[in-house]
mmCIF file of N, CA, C and O in Angstrom:
data_model
loop_
_atom_site.group_PDB
_atom_site.id
_atom_site.type_symbol
_atom_site.label_atom_id
_atom_site.label_comp_id
_atom_site.label_asym_id
_atom_site.label_seq_id
_atom_site.Cartn_x
_atom_site.Cartn_y
_atom_site.Cartn_z
ATOM 1 N N MET B 10 44.965 -43.117 81.499
ATOM 2 C CA MET B 10 46.217 -42.628 82.045
ATOM 3 C C MET B 10 46.490 -41.255 81.430
ATOM 4 O O MET B 10 46.178 -41.030 80.268
ATOM 5 N N SER B 11 47.075 -40.384 82.191
ATOM 6 C CA SER B 11 47.328 -39.028 81.701
ATOM 7 C C SER B 11 48.447 -39.021 80.657
ATOM 8 O O SER B 11 49.277 -39.939 80.602
ATOM 9 N N GLU B 12 48.459 -37.983 79.834
ATOM 10 C CA GLU B 12 49.495 -37.829 78.812
ATOM 11 C C GLU B 12 50.884 -37.760 79.443
ATOM 12 O O GLU B 12 51.844 -38.306 78.909
ATOM 13 N N VAL B 13 50.999 -37.092 80.581
ATOM 14 C CA VAL B 13 52.291 -36.964 81.273
ATOM 15 C C VAL B 13 52.780 -38.343 81.718
ATOM 16 O O VAL B 13 53.947 -38.694 81.507
ATOM 17 N N GLU B 14 51.895 -39.133 82.323
ATOM 18 C CA GLU B 14 52.273 -40.473 82.754
ATOM 19 C C GLU B 14 52.628 -41.355 81.558
ATOM 20 O O GLU B 14 53.619 -42.091 81.598
ATOM 21 N N LEU B 15 51.848 -41.277 80.490
ATOM 22 C CA LEU B 15 52.146 -42.082 79.300
ATOM 23 C C LEU B 15 53.490 -41.717 78.708
ATOM 24 O O LEU B 15 54.236 -42.581 78.254
ATOM 25 N N SER B 16 53.824 -40.443 78.718
ATOM 26 C CA SER B 16 55.115 -39.999 78.212
ATOM 27 C C SER B 16 56.254 -40.630 79.011
ATOM 28 O O SER B 16 57.253 -41.075 78.440
ATOM 29 N N GLU B 17 56.095 -40.691 80.326
ATOM 30 C CA GLU B 17 57.106 -41.331 81.168
ATOM 31 C C GLU B 17 57.176 -42.830 80.883
ATOM 32 O O GLU B 17 58.258 -43.396 80.752
ATOM 33 N N VAL B 18 56.026 -43.462 80.788
ATOM 34 C CA VAL B 18 55.962 -44.908 80.532
ATOM 35 C C VAL B 18 56.677 -45.255 79.233
ATOM 36 O O VAL B 18 57.476 -46.197 79.181
ATOM 37 N N ILE B 19 56.416 -44.509 78.193
ATOM 38 C CA ILE B 19 56.976 -44.804 76.877
ATOM 39 C C ILE B 19 58.502 -44.785 76.888
ATOM 40 O O ILE B 19 59.142 -45.504 76.132
ATOM 41 N N GLY B 20 59.096 -44.006 77.791
ATOM 42 C CA GLY B 20 60.553 -43.969 77.893
ATOM 43 C C GLY B 20 61.184 -45.294 78.264
ATOM 44 O O GLY B 20 62.352 -45.533 77.986
ATOM 45 N N TYR B 21 60.424 -46.173 78.886
ATOM 46 C CA TYR B 21 60.942 -47.469 79.310
ATOM 47 C C TYR B 21 60.676 -48.586 78.308
ATOM 48 O O TYR B 21 61.148 -49.702 78.492
ATOM 49 N N PHE B 22 59.912 -48.300 77.274
ATOM 50 C CA PHE B 22 59.447 -49.348 76.374
ATOM 51 C C PHE B 22 59.813 -49.054 74.922
ATOM 52 O O PHE B 22 60.034 -47.913 74.537
ATOM 53 N N GLN B 23 59.832 -50.113 74.121
ATOM 54 C CA GLN B 23 60.099 -50.031 72.681
ATOM 55 C C GLN B 23 58.852 -50.476 71.942
ATOM 56 O O GLN B 23 58.333 -51.565 72.200
ATOM 57 N N GLU B 24 58.379 -49.666 71.029
ATOM 58 C CA GLU B 24 57.184 -50.005 70.256
ATOM 59 C C GLU B 24 57.517 -51.060 69.207
ATOM 60 O O GLU B 24 58.543 -50.982 68.553
ATOM 61 N N TYR B 25 56.633 -52.056 69.064
ATOM 62 C CA TYR B 25 56.811 -53.039 67.995
ATOM 63 C C TYR B 25 55.609 -53.152 67.075
ATOM 64 O O TYR B 25 55.707 -53.741 66.011
ATOM 65 N N THR B 26 54.485 -52.588 67.453
ATOM 66 C CA THR B 26 53.292 -52.576 66.602
ATOM 67 C C THR B 26 52.494 -51.316 66.893
ATOM 68 O O THR B 26 52.353 -50.927 68.045
ATOM 69 N N ASN B 27 51.983 -50.694 65.837
ATOM 70 C CA ASN B 27 51.100 -49.539 65.997
ATOM 71 C C ASN B 27 49.945 -49.729 65.022
ATOM 72 O O ASN B 27 50.093 -49.536 63.822
ATOM 73 N N ARG B 28 48.805 -50.159 65.582
ATOM 74 C CA ARG B 28 47.637 -50.430 64.746
ATOM 75 C C ARG B 28 46.459 -49.631 65.255
ATOM 76 O O ARG B 28 46.560 -48.895 66.234
ATOM 77 N N GLU B 29 45.311 -49.806 64.609
ATOM 78 C CA GLU B 29 44.103 -49.077 65.002
ATOM 79 C C GLU B 29 43.690 -49.357 66.439
ATOM 80 O O GLU B 29 43.167 -48.490 67.112
ATOM 81 N N ASP B 30 43.936 -50.588 66.912
ATOM 82 C CA ASP B 30 43.509 -50.943 68.271
ATOM 83 C C ASP B 30 44.510 -50.508 69.337
ATOM 84 O O ASP B 30 44.242 -50.637 70.520
ATOM 85 N N GLY B 31 45.663 -50.004 68.940
ATOM 86 C CA GLY B 31 46.619 -49.489 69.916
ATOM 87 C C GLY B 31 48.065 -49.760 69.558
ATOM 88 O O GLY B 31 48.368 -50.434 68.574
ATOM 89 N N ARG B 32 48.930 -49.202 70.378
ATOM 90 C CA ARG B 32 50.376 -49.355 70.211
ATOM 91 C C ARG B 32 50.859 -50.436 71.173
ATOM 92 O O ARG B 32 50.638 -50.345 72.364
ATOM 93 N N LYS B 33 51.535 -51.444 70.648
ATOM 94 C CA LYS B 33 52.077 -52.512 71.480
ATOM 95 C C LYS B 33 53.566 -52.252 71.678
ATOM 96 O O LYS B 33 54.282 -51.934 70.729
ATOM 97 N N LEU B 34 53.998 -52.376 72.931
ATOM 98 C CA LEU B 34 55.376 -52.099 73.280
ATOM 99 C C LEU B 34 55.918 -53.186 74.196
ATOM 100 O O LEU B 34 55.167 -53.822 74.919
ATOM 101 N N PHE B 35 57.245 -53.392 74.161
ATOM 102 C CA PHE B 35 57.880 -54.301 75.097
ATOM 103 C C PHE B 35 58.904 -53.529 75.898
ATOM 104 O O PHE B 35 59.440 -52.530 75.442
ATOM 105 N N HIS B 36 59.175 -54.009 77.115
ATOM 106 C CA HIS B 36 60.142 -53.334 77.972
ATOM 107 C C HIS B 36 61.534 -53.531 77.393
ATOM 108 O O HIS B 36 61.889 -54.623 76.959
ATOM 109 N N LYS B 37 62.331 -52.491 77.391
ATOM 110 C CA LYS B 37 63.618 -52.518 76.702
ATOM 111 C C LYS B 37 64.642 -53.453 77.330
ATOM 112 O O LYS B 37 65.547 -53.903 76.651
ATOM 113 N N GLU B 38 64.534 -53.744 78.618
ATOM 114 C CA GLU B 38 65.484 -54.654 79.260
ATOM 115 C C GLU B 38 64.828 -55.954 79.716
ATOM 116 O O GLU B 38 65.523 -56.908 80.030
ATOM 117 N N ASN B 39 63.533 -55.998 79.786
ATOM 118 C CA ASN B 39 62.787 -57.208 80.152
ATOM 119 C C ASN B 39 61.771 -57.456 79.050
ATOM 120 O O ASN B 39 60.603 -57.149 79.198
ATOM 121 N N ASP B 40 62.246 -58.010 77.938
ATOM 122 C CA ASP B 40 61.395 -58.089 76.754
ATOM 123 C C ASP B 40 60.232 -59.063 76.877
ATOM 124 O O ASP B 40 59.455 -59.221 75.960
ATOM 125 N N ASN B 41 60.070 -59.679 78.038
ATOM 126 C CA ASN B 41 58.883 -60.505 78.250
ATOM 127 C C ASN B 41 57.754 -59.718 78.924
ATOM 128 O O ASN B 41 56.698 -60.269 79.188
ATOM 129 N N PHE B 42 57.947 -58.436 79.167
ATOM 130 C CA PHE B 42 56.913 -57.579 79.757
ATOM 131 C C PHE B 42 56.392 -56.663 78.655
ATOM 132 O O PHE B 42 57.089 -55.755 78.200
ATOM 133 N N HIS B 43 55.173 -56.931 78.187
ATOM 134 C CA HIS B 43 54.584 -56.193 77.070
ATOM 135 C C HIS B 43 53.386 -55.388 77.549
ATOM 136 O O HIS B 43 52.650 -55.810 78.437
ATOM 137 N N ILE B 44 53.176 -54.239 76.918
ATOM 138 C CA ILE B 44 52.014 -53.405 77.209
ATOM 139 C C ILE B 44 51.352 -52.990 75.906
ATOM 140 O O ILE B 44 51.942 -53.090 74.830
ATOM 141 N N ILE B 45 50.111 -52.526 76.015
ATOM 142 C CA ILE B 45 49.417 -51.903 74.891
ATOM 143 C C ILE B 45 48.820 -50.599 75.391
ATOM 144 O O ILE B 45 48.316 -50.521 76.506
ATOM 145 N N ILE B 46 48.946 -49.571 74.573
ATOM 146 C CA ILE B 46 48.325 -48.278 74.844
ATOM 147 C C ILE B 46 47.248 -48.095 73.787
ATOM 148 O O ILE B 46 47.541 -48.050 72.596
ATOM 149 N N THR B 47 46.002 -48.021 74.233
ATOM 150 C CA THR B 47 44.881 -47.905 73.303
ATOM 151 C C THR B 47 44.780 -46.474 72.779
ATOM 152 O O THR B 47 45.374 -45.550 73.347
ATOM 153 N N PRO B 48 44.010 -46.264 71.719
ATOM 154 C CA PRO B 48 43.797 -44.905 71.215
ATOM 155 C C PRO B 48 43.161 -43.982 72.254
ATOM 156 O O PRO B 48 43.287 -42.765 72.169
ATOM 157 N N GLU B 49 42.504 -44.557 73.261
ATOM 158 C CA GLU B 49 41.876 -43.765 74.326
ATOM 159 C C GLU B 49 42.826 -43.544 75.502
ATOM 160 O O GLU B 49 42.413 -43.118 76.576
ATOM 161 N N ASN B 50 44.114 -43.841 75.312
ATOM 162 C CA ASN B 50 45.162 -43.692 76.331
ATOM 163 C C ASN B 50 44.948 -44.588 77.547
ATOM 164 O O ASN B 50 45.319 -44.234 78.661
ATOM 165 N N GLU B 51 44.377 -45.751 77.325
ATOM 166 C CA GLU B 51 44.290 -46.759 78.370
ATOM 167 C C GLU B 51 45.514 -47.660 78.229
ATOM 168 O O GLU B 51 45.954 -47.956 77.129
ATOM 169 N N LEU B 52 46.047 -48.095 79.357
ATOM 170 C CA LEU B 52 47.254 -48.912 79.367
ATOM 171 C C LEU B 52 46.930 -50.284 79.941
ATOM 172 O O LEU B 52 46.291 -50.389 80.988
ATOM 173 N N TYR B 53 47.385 -51.332 79.242
ATOM 174 C CA TYR B 53 47.183 -52.703 79.688
ATOM 175 C C TYR B 53 48.501 -53.452 79.605
ATOM 176 O O TYR B 53 49.299 -53.213 78.696
ATOM 177 N N GLN B 54 48.705 -54.378 80.544
ATOM 178 C CA GLN B 54 49.806 -55.316 80.407
ATOM 179 C C GLN B 54 49.294 -56.479 79.577
ATOM 180 O O GLN B 54 48.217 -57.016 79.852
ATOM 181 N N LEU B 55 50.039 -56.888 78.585
ATOM 182 C CA LEU B 55 49.675 -58.055 77.783
ATOM 183 C C LEU B 55 50.170 -59.321 78.476
ATOM 184 O O LEU B 55 50.722 -59.251 79.569
ATOM 185 N N ASN B 56 50.000 -60.454 77.862
ATOM 186 C CA ASN B 56 50.528 -61.742 78.302
ATOM 187 C C ASN B 56 49.602 -62.557 79.174
ATOM 188 O O ASN B 56 50.051 -63.489 79.807
ATOM 189 N N THR B 57 48.339 -62.251 79.260
ATOM 190 C CA THR B 57 47.447 -63.168 79.966
ATOM 191 C C THR B 57 46.735 -64.027 78.942
ATOM 192 O O THR B 57 46.439 -63.588 77.836
ATOM 193 N N ASP B 58 46.477 -65.242 79.298
ATOM 194 C CA ASP B 58 45.872 -66.187 78.358
ATOM 195 C C ASP B 58 44.377 -65.989 78.176
ATOM 196 O O ASP B 58 43.841 -66.252 77.113
ATOM 197 N N HIS B 59 43.680 -65.519 79.210
ATOM 198 C CA HIS B 59 42.221 -65.494 79.160
ATOM 199 C C HIS B 59 41.642 -64.118 78.841
ATOM 200 O O HIS B 59 40.439 -63.985 78.741
ATOM 201 N N GLU B 60 42.468 -63.112 78.664
ATOM 202 C CA GLU B 60 41.964 -61.776 78.360
ATOM 203 C C GLU B 60 42.624 -61.256 77.085
ATOM 204 O O GLU B 60 43.803 -61.502 76.849
ATOM 205 N N VAL B 61 41.869 -60.518 76.303
ATOM 206 C CA VAL B 61 42.390 -60.012 75.033
ATOM 207 C C VAL B 61 43.575 -59.089 75.265
ATOM 208 O O VAL B 61 44.616 -59.217 74.627
ATOM 209 N N TRP B 62 43.438 -58.136 76.212
ATOM 210 C CA TRP B 62 44.516 -57.170 76.445
ATOM 211 C C TRP B 62 45.182 -57.326 77.793
ATOM 212 O O TRP B 62 46.096 -56.608 78.114
ATOM 213 N N GLY B 63 44.716 -58.211 78.618
ATOM 214 C CA GLY B 63 45.375 -58.430 79.892
ATOM 215 C C GLY B 63 44.901 -57.504 80.993
ATOM 216 O O GLY B 63 43.731 -57.178 81.085
ATOM 217 N N ILE B 64 45.821 -57.062 81.814
ATOM 218 C CA ILE B 64 45.532 -56.314 83.030
ATOM 219 C C ILE B 64 45.552 -54.815 82.758
ATOM 220 O O ILE B 64 46.550 -54.271 82.284
ATOM 221 N N GLU B 65 44.451 -54.116 83.102
ATOM 222 C CA GLU B 65 44.419 -52.663 82.934
ATOM 223 C C GLU B 65 45.219 -52.002 84.044
ATOM 224 O O GLU B 65 45.121 -52.365 85.208
ATOM 225 N N LEU B 66 46.031 -51.026 83.675
ATOM 226 C CA LEU B 66 46.848 -50.267 84.615
ATOM 227 C C LEU B 66 46.434 -48.808 84.491
ATOM 228 O O LEU B 66 46.699 -48.166 83.484
ATOM 229 N N GLU B 67 45.757 -48.289 85.513
ATOM 230 C CA GLU B 67 45.163 -46.955 85.420
ATOM 231 C C GLU B 67 46.134 -45.823 85.720
ATOM 232 O O GLU B 67 45.909 -44.696 85.298
ATOM 233 N N THR B 68 47.209 -46.107 86.468
ATOM 234 C CA THR B 68 48.197 -45.069 86.800
ATOM 235 C C THR B 68 49.595 -45.642 86.624
ATOM 236 O O THR B 68 49.784 -46.861 86.540
ATOM 237 N N ILE B 69 50.574 -44.758 86.617
ATOM 238 C CA ILE B 69 51.954 -45.223 86.519
ATOM 239 C C ILE B 69 52.347 -46.005 87.762
ATOM 240 O O ILE B 69 53.152 -46.926 87.698
ATOM 241 N N GLU B 70 51.755 -45.684 88.891
ATOM 242 C CA GLU B 70 52.021 -46.456 90.111
ATOM 243 C C GLU B 70 51.523 -47.888 89.957
ATOM 244 O O GLU B 70 52.194 -48.829 90.409
ATOM 245 N N ASP B 71 50.368 -48.069 89.327
ATOM 246 C CA ASP B 71 49.869 -49.423 89.045
ATOM 247 C C ASP B 71 50.867 -50.186 88.174
ATOM 248 O O ASP B 71 51.123 -51.371 88.394
ATOM 249 N N LEU B 72 51.420 -49.511 87.180
ATOM 250 C CA LEU B 72 52.405 -50.128 86.294
ATOM 251 C C LEU B 72 53.650 -50.527 87.078
ATOM 252 O O LEU B 72 54.179 -51.625 86.906
ATOM 253 N N LYS B 73 54.134 -49.649 87.945
ATOM 254 C CA LYS B 73 55.339 -49.951 88.730
ATOM 255 C C LYS B 73 55.126 -51.176 89.615
ATOM 256 O O LYS B 73 56.008 -52.042 89.713
ATOM 257 N N VAL B 74 53.962 -51.260 90.254
ATOM 258 C CA VAL B 74 53.654 -52.406 91.105
ATOM 259 C C VAL B 74 53.591 -53.684 90.269
ATOM 260 O O VAL B 74 54.164 -54.721 90.625
ATOM 261 N N ARG B 75 52.910 -53.627 89.153
ATOM 262 C CA ARG B 75 52.760 -54.801 88.284
ATOM 263 C C ARG B 75 54.110 -55.229 87.715
ATOM 264 O O ARG B 75 54.421 -56.415 87.634
ATOM 265 N N PHE B 76 54.925 -54.257 87.309
ATOM 266 C CA PHE B 76 56.246 -54.552 86.755
ATOM 267 C C PHE B 76 57.110 -55.259 87.799
ATOM 268 O O PHE B 76 57.755 -56.261 87.509
ATOM 269 N N LYS B 77 57.116 -54.739 89.032
ATOM 270 C CA LYS B 77 57.892 -55.343 90.121
ATOM 271 C C LYS B 77 57.397 -56.760 90.390
ATOM 272 O O LYS B 77 58.199 -57.688 90.560
ATOM 273 N N SER B 78 56.095 -56.958 90.406
ATOM 274 C CA SER B 78 55.515 -58.268 90.650
ATOM 275 C C SER B 78 55.884 -59.262 89.549
ATOM 276 O O SER B 78 56.177 -60.418 89.808
ATOM 277 N N PHE B 79 55.898 -58.789 88.320
ATOM 278 C CA PHE B 79 56.127 -59.657 87.166
ATOM 279 C C PHE B 79 57.612 -59.949 86.945
ATOM 280 O O PHE B 79 57.984 -61.057 86.597
ATOM 281 N N THR B 80 58.491 -58.927 87.135
ATOM 282 C CA THR B 80 59.907 -59.078 86.806
ATOM 283 C C THR B 80 60.824 -59.171 88.015
ATOM 284 O O THR B 80 61.969 -59.580 87.887
ATOM 285 N N GLY B 81 60.350 -58.690 89.186
ATOM 286 C CA GLY B 81 61.199 -58.649 90.364
ATOM 287 C C GLY B 81 62.083 -57.412 90.423
ATOM 288 O O GLY B 81 62.891 -57.261 91.330
ATOM 289 N N GLU B 82 61.945 -56.510 89.448
ATOM 290 C CA GLU B 82 62.760 -55.299 89.389
ATOM 291 C C GLU B 82 61.889 -54.059 89.515
ATOM 292 O O GLU B 82 60.704 -54.090 89.215
ATOM 293 N N ASN B 83 62.505 -52.962 89.934
ATOM 294 C CA ASN B 83 61.812 -51.679 89.995
ATOM 295 C C ASN B 83 61.901 -50.990 88.643
ATOM 296 O O ASN B 83 63.001 -50.833 88.100
ATOM 297 N N LEU B 84 60.779 -50.563 88.121
ATOM 298 C CA LEU B 84 60.741 -49.919 86.810
ATOM 299 C C LEU B 84 61.663 -48.712 86.753
ATOM 300 O O LEU B 84 62.405 -48.529 85.803
ATOM 301 N N GLU B 85 61.652 -47.876 87.789
ATOM 302 C CA GLU B 85 62.424 -46.645 87.756
ATOM 303 C C GLU B 85 63.924 -46.852 87.932
ATOM 304 O O GLU B 85 64.700 -45.932 87.716
ATOM 305 N N GLU B 86 64.366 -48.057 88.260
ATOM 306 C CA GLU B 86 65.790 -48.340 88.406
ATOM 307 C C GLU B 86 66.415 -48.914 87.142
ATOM 308 O O GLU B 86 67.609 -49.150 87.094
ATOM 309 N N VAL B 87 65.614 -49.136 86.147
ATOM 310 C CA VAL B 87 66.105 -49.697 84.892
ATOM 311 C C VAL B 87 66.783 -48.594 84.086
ATOM 312 O O VAL B 87 66.336 -47.448 84.058
ATOM 313 N N SER B 88 67.849 -48.942 83.428
ATOM 314 C CA SER B 88 68.630 -47.979 82.648
ATOM 315 C C SER B 88 67.777 -47.286 81.594
ATOM 316 O O SER B 88 66.956 -47.910 80.946
ATOM 317 N N ARG B 89 67.991 -45.972 81.446
ATOM 318 C CA ARG B 89 67.308 -45.211 80.407
ATOM 319 C C ARG B 89 68.337 -44.667 79.410
ATOM 320 O O ARG B 89 68.151 -43.617 78.816
ATOM 321 N N GLU B 90 69.436 -45.391 79.205
ATOM 322 C CA GLU B 90 70.519 -44.936 78.345
ATOM 323 C C GLU B 90 70.123 -44.794 76.882
ATOM 324 O O GLU B 90 70.758 -44.090 76.126
ATOM 325 N N TRP B 91 69.053 -45.486 76.472
ATOM 326 C CA TRP B 91 68.640 -45.456 75.063
ATOM 327 C C TRP B 91 67.993 -44.153 74.670
ATOM 328 O O TRP B 91 67.777 -43.889 73.530
ATOM 329 N N GLU B 92 67.646 -43.287 75.623
ATOM 330 C CA GLU B 92 66.964 -42.034 75.297
ATOM 331 C C GLU B 92 67.915 -41.046 74.674
ATOM 332 O O GLU B 92 69.064 -40.974 74.950
#
């Protein structure tokens, strides 16, 4: 994922772990939606039982689709008041 897209993504999430294998974040209003950003700037949704990092999301559009599917809400409509 590009640096510009990652910068936008990070605005919606709160970091809870930053280790060698990546930064783990949860969504600020839907704390059951977790992601990891690897050192190589790859983005994955966490929370799958059979995969170490879950679903790879290659673009911010992929993230928006996955977020809507998982939470029923649009990512871009969530409050950004914490910024």
